[in-house]
Amino acid sequence: MHKKITYKSLLVTSIILGVLVSLQLKTINLENSGMTTSKKGEQLALELKSLKKEENNLKEEIGNIKKSIDAYKNVEGEESQKIINSEIEKYEKLAGYTDVKGKGIQIEIKSLESKKESDVSQGIKYNYDLLLSMINKLNSAQANAISINGQRIVLDTYMHLKQDELYINDFKVEEPFIIKAIGNSDTLASALQIKYGIVWEIEKYYNTKVEITKEEEVKINAHIKKFNLEEVKNN
């Protein structure tokens, strides 16, 4: 029985540590894009404040996980299985393995009509690092799930430009870019709309309009198939 409980504890610990690594790998892009030193200083100060908050949240999460691991060591049978299944479901959602819904925001990003062909290269499609930056801001604001044009954003999500077309995980995406994020709608919106923040930068320098709406229910689809505990046991 001791070996069985130890196996379950190690399994859950591995899952949790994997999610923690993914949380810690979130990065913050800091683009200058023509901002003055004073404005950049303000933005950096706000970014630092946001990073400190995220660090505290991660420390709290680590503490909760340690308590959970201690609890697993003292349970057996069906009760142990229920706890494990509950934890798996929780981290499946964080990892993007399941459909999720909840309060959040929707962001529409659309280039304005331009009379100059030279302005085309200033569009978001050719500067998709701005989308990555926006995702980072939402992650820092504790978004539980994010998608762009229906594509769930997870740890290994990547974007690339191919023959003047933008791809996310090998799926072509076109304007308008619709970003959905689940979490505290006020916190998420504020993270993007801060003075000299990402929305200000996009609208000022890239001939683009950004509209943010707060939603009572945002639905985001899963990225990949659901985690299967039996497959792990068999392997």
XYZ file of C-alpha atoms in Angstrom:
235
model
C 0.000 0.000 0.000
C 2.870 2.329 0.831
C 4.339 1.915 -2.666
C 0.944 2.605 -4.264
C 0.500 5.836 -2.316
C 4.084 6.867 -3.082
C 3.476 6.318 -6.816
C 0.362 8.473 -6.747
C 2.143 11.200 -4.823
C 5.030 11.208 -7.285
C 2.610 11.330 -10.226
C 0.696 14.308 -8.887
C 3.921 16.022 -7.845
C 5.293 15.652 -11.384
C 2.142 17.166 -12.878
C 2.186 20.086 -10.471
C 5.884 20.795 -10.932
C 5.378 20.782 -14.684
C 2.719 23.449 -14.375
C 4.887 25.503 -12.031
C 7.699 25.430 -14.564
C 5.311 26.668 -17.239
C 4.167 29.478 -14.973
C 7.731 30.508 -14.224
C 8.612 30.486 -17.935
C 6.149 33.297 -18.694
C 8.138 36.305 -19.879
C 7.538 39.988 -20.203
C 8.485 41.733 -23.448
C 9.568 45.345 -23.018
C 9.588 47.147 -26.360
C 10.672 50.731 -26.668
C 8.995 51.625 -29.998
C 9.900 55.286 -29.907
C 8.801 56.067 -26.356
C 10.670 58.756 -24.473
C 12.899 57.792 -21.543
C 10.444 59.147 -18.964
C 7.523 57.264 -20.487
C 9.595 54.105 -20.715
C 10.542 54.535 -17.065
C 6.874 54.680 -16.091
C 6.140 51.535 -18.062
C 9.082 49.674 -16.520
C 7.954 50.663 -13.017
C 4.497 49.286 -13.723
C 6.001 46.116 -15.181
C 8.156 45.652 -12.074
C 5.136 46.037 -9.815
C 3.268 43.455 -11.877
C 6.211 41.008 -11.752
C 6.478 41.323 -7.955
C 2.777 40.546 -7.654
C 3.182 37.499 -9.894
C 6.162 36.333 -7.819
C 4.096 36.530 -4.628
C 1.276 34.598 -6.280
C 3.714 31.873 -7.366
C 5.139 31.598 -3.842
C 1.618 31.236 -2.474
C 0.829 28.562 -5.068
C 4.001 26.646 -4.178
C 2.977 26.738 -0.510
C -0.464 25.365 -1.339
C 1.067 22.596 -3.439
C 3.374 21.546 -0.615
C 0.373 21.292 1.692
C -1.470 19.193 -0.888
C 1.478 16.817 -1.261
C 1.606 16.343 2.513
C -2.107 15.587 2.483
C -1.703 12.917 -0.227
C 0.666 10.984 1.996
C -2.053 10.458 4.588
C -4.934 9.251 2.424
C -5.728 5.901 0.851
C -8.129 4.182 -1.538
C -11.015 6.079 -3.138
C -10.352 9.266 -1.177
C -6.810 9.401 -2.561
C -8.079 8.851 -6.106
C -10.659 11.652 -5.756
C -7.983 14.106 -4.621
C -5.689 13.140 -7.480
C -8.477 13.437 -10.063
C -9.410 16.847 -8.693
C -5.831 18.078 -8.973
C -5.472 16.665 -12.480
C -8.639 18.465 -13.581
C -7.375 21.720 -12.066
C -4.031 21.591 -13.865
C -5.546 20.310 -17.101
C -7.376 23.625 -17.302
C -4.217 25.618 -16.592
C -2.267 23.620 -19.181
C -4.958 24.105 -21.831
C -6.131 20.482 -22.038
C -9.838 21.219 -21.432
C -12.490 23.676 -22.569
C -12.989 26.482 -20.072
C -15.422 29.318 -19.541
C -15.840 32.169 -17.099
C -15.755 35.928 -16.705
C -13.127 37.771 -18.674
C -12.468 40.100 -21.573
C -12.469 40.090 -25.356
C -10.011 42.201 -27.325
C -10.466 43.079 -30.979
C -7.382 44.307 -32.840
C -7.941 45.672 -36.324
C -5.751 47.754 -38.608
C -7.205 51.043 -39.812
C -7.464 51.713 -43.533
C -4.264 53.159 -44.901
C -3.726 55.266 -47.989
C -0.022 54.437 -48.150
C 1.322 51.066 -49.213
C 4.365 51.706 -47.046
C 2.118 51.613 -43.965
C 1.245 47.956 -44.577
C 4.450 46.746 -42.927
C 3.392 48.607 -39.795
C 0.377 46.321 -39.383
C 0.089 43.911 -36.465
C 0.571 40.884 -38.724
C 4.114 42.022 -39.484
C 4.728 42.992 -35.867
C 3.214 40.008 -34.110
C 5.624 40.434 -31.216
C 3.021 42.949 -30.029
C 0.515 40.101 -29.729
C 3.070 38.143 -27.696
C 3.599 41.171 -25.489
C -0.151 41.483 -24.940
C -0.333 37.797 -23.971
C 2.455 38.355 -21.452
C 0.572 41.276 -19.933
C -2.561 39.131 -19.588
C -0.561 36.304 -18.006
C 0.923 38.755 -15.520
C -2.629 39.869 -14.702
C -3.428 36.255 -13.759
C -5.428 35.226 -16.824
C -6.592 31.620 -16.400
C -6.808 30.966 -20.138
C -6.084 32.903 -23.351
C -6.870 32.348 -27.025
C -6.252 34.220 -30.284
C -8.765 33.676 -33.082
C -9.803 30.405 -31.458
C -6.256 29.108 -30.921
C -5.571 28.328 -27.245
C -2.333 29.839 -25.986
C -0.238 27.325 -24.044
C 3.418 26.913 -23.060
C 4.609 25.649 -26.446
C 2.484 27.983 -28.577
C 4.468 29.704 -31.314
C 3.795 32.283 -34.013
C 5.532 32.783 -37.339
C 5.103 34.707 -40.568
C 5.104 32.690 -43.786
C 4.531 34.207 -47.233
C 2.919 37.279 -45.690
C 0.548 35.174 -43.611
C 0.575 34.859 -39.810
C 0.358 31.391 -38.259
C -0.275 30.282 -34.690
C 0.617 26.630 -34.101
C 0.513 26.112 -37.901
C -3.021 27.540 -38.163
C -3.380 30.662 -40.280
C -4.955 33.623 -38.467
C -6.184 36.849 -40.031
C -7.469 40.209 -38.916
C -9.338 41.171 -36.982
C -7.384 39.448 -34.214
C -9.754 38.414 -31.442
C -8.053 37.719 -28.133
C -10.089 36.142 -25.343
C -8.911 35.941 -21.755
C -10.589 34.443 -18.697
C -9.981 36.023 -15.309
C -10.840 39.142 -13.355
C -12.101 41.407 -16.135
C -11.169 44.635 -14.343
C -7.626 43.437 -13.646
C -7.113 42.112 -17.174
C -8.420 45.289 -18.835
C -6.361 47.539 -16.560
C -3.173 45.604 -17.362
C -3.604 46.485 -21.034
C -4.945 50.019 -20.681
C -2.339 51.455 -18.315
C -0.778 54.762 -19.308
C 1.785 54.246 -22.097
C 0.948 50.546 -22.043
C 0.535 48.024 -24.838
C -2.830 49.325 -26.110
C -1.521 52.891 -26.221
C 1.590 51.716 -28.085
C -0.342 49.724 -30.700
C -2.825 52.501 -31.421
C -0.205 55.258 -31.531
C 2.487 53.611 -33.632
C 0.796 50.900 -35.704
C -2.287 52.499 -37.284
C -4.492 50.041 -35.410
C -7.625 50.182 -33.273
C -7.912 48.099 -30.098
C -11.307 47.539 -28.489
C -11.641 45.816 -25.124
C -14.979 44.566 -23.805
C -15.680 42.941 -20.442
C -17.745 39.763 -20.699
C -19.778 37.815 -18.134
C -18.954 34.564 -19.924
C -15.969 33.901 -22.152
C -15.549 30.460 -23.713
C -12.127 29.121 -24.722
C -11.602 25.732 -26.349
C -8.984 23.171 -25.366
C -5.634 23.034 -27.120
C -4.922 19.300 -27.162
C -6.540 16.055 -26.032
C -7.393 15.532 -22.406
C -4.718 14.158 -20.087
C -5.236 10.411 -19.593
C -4.122 8.964 -16.267
C -4.359 5.374 -17.571
C -1.908 6.152 -20.404
C 0.649 7.386 -17.864
C 0.233 4.231 -15.781
C 0.692 2.003 -18.827
C 3.847 3.850 -19.833
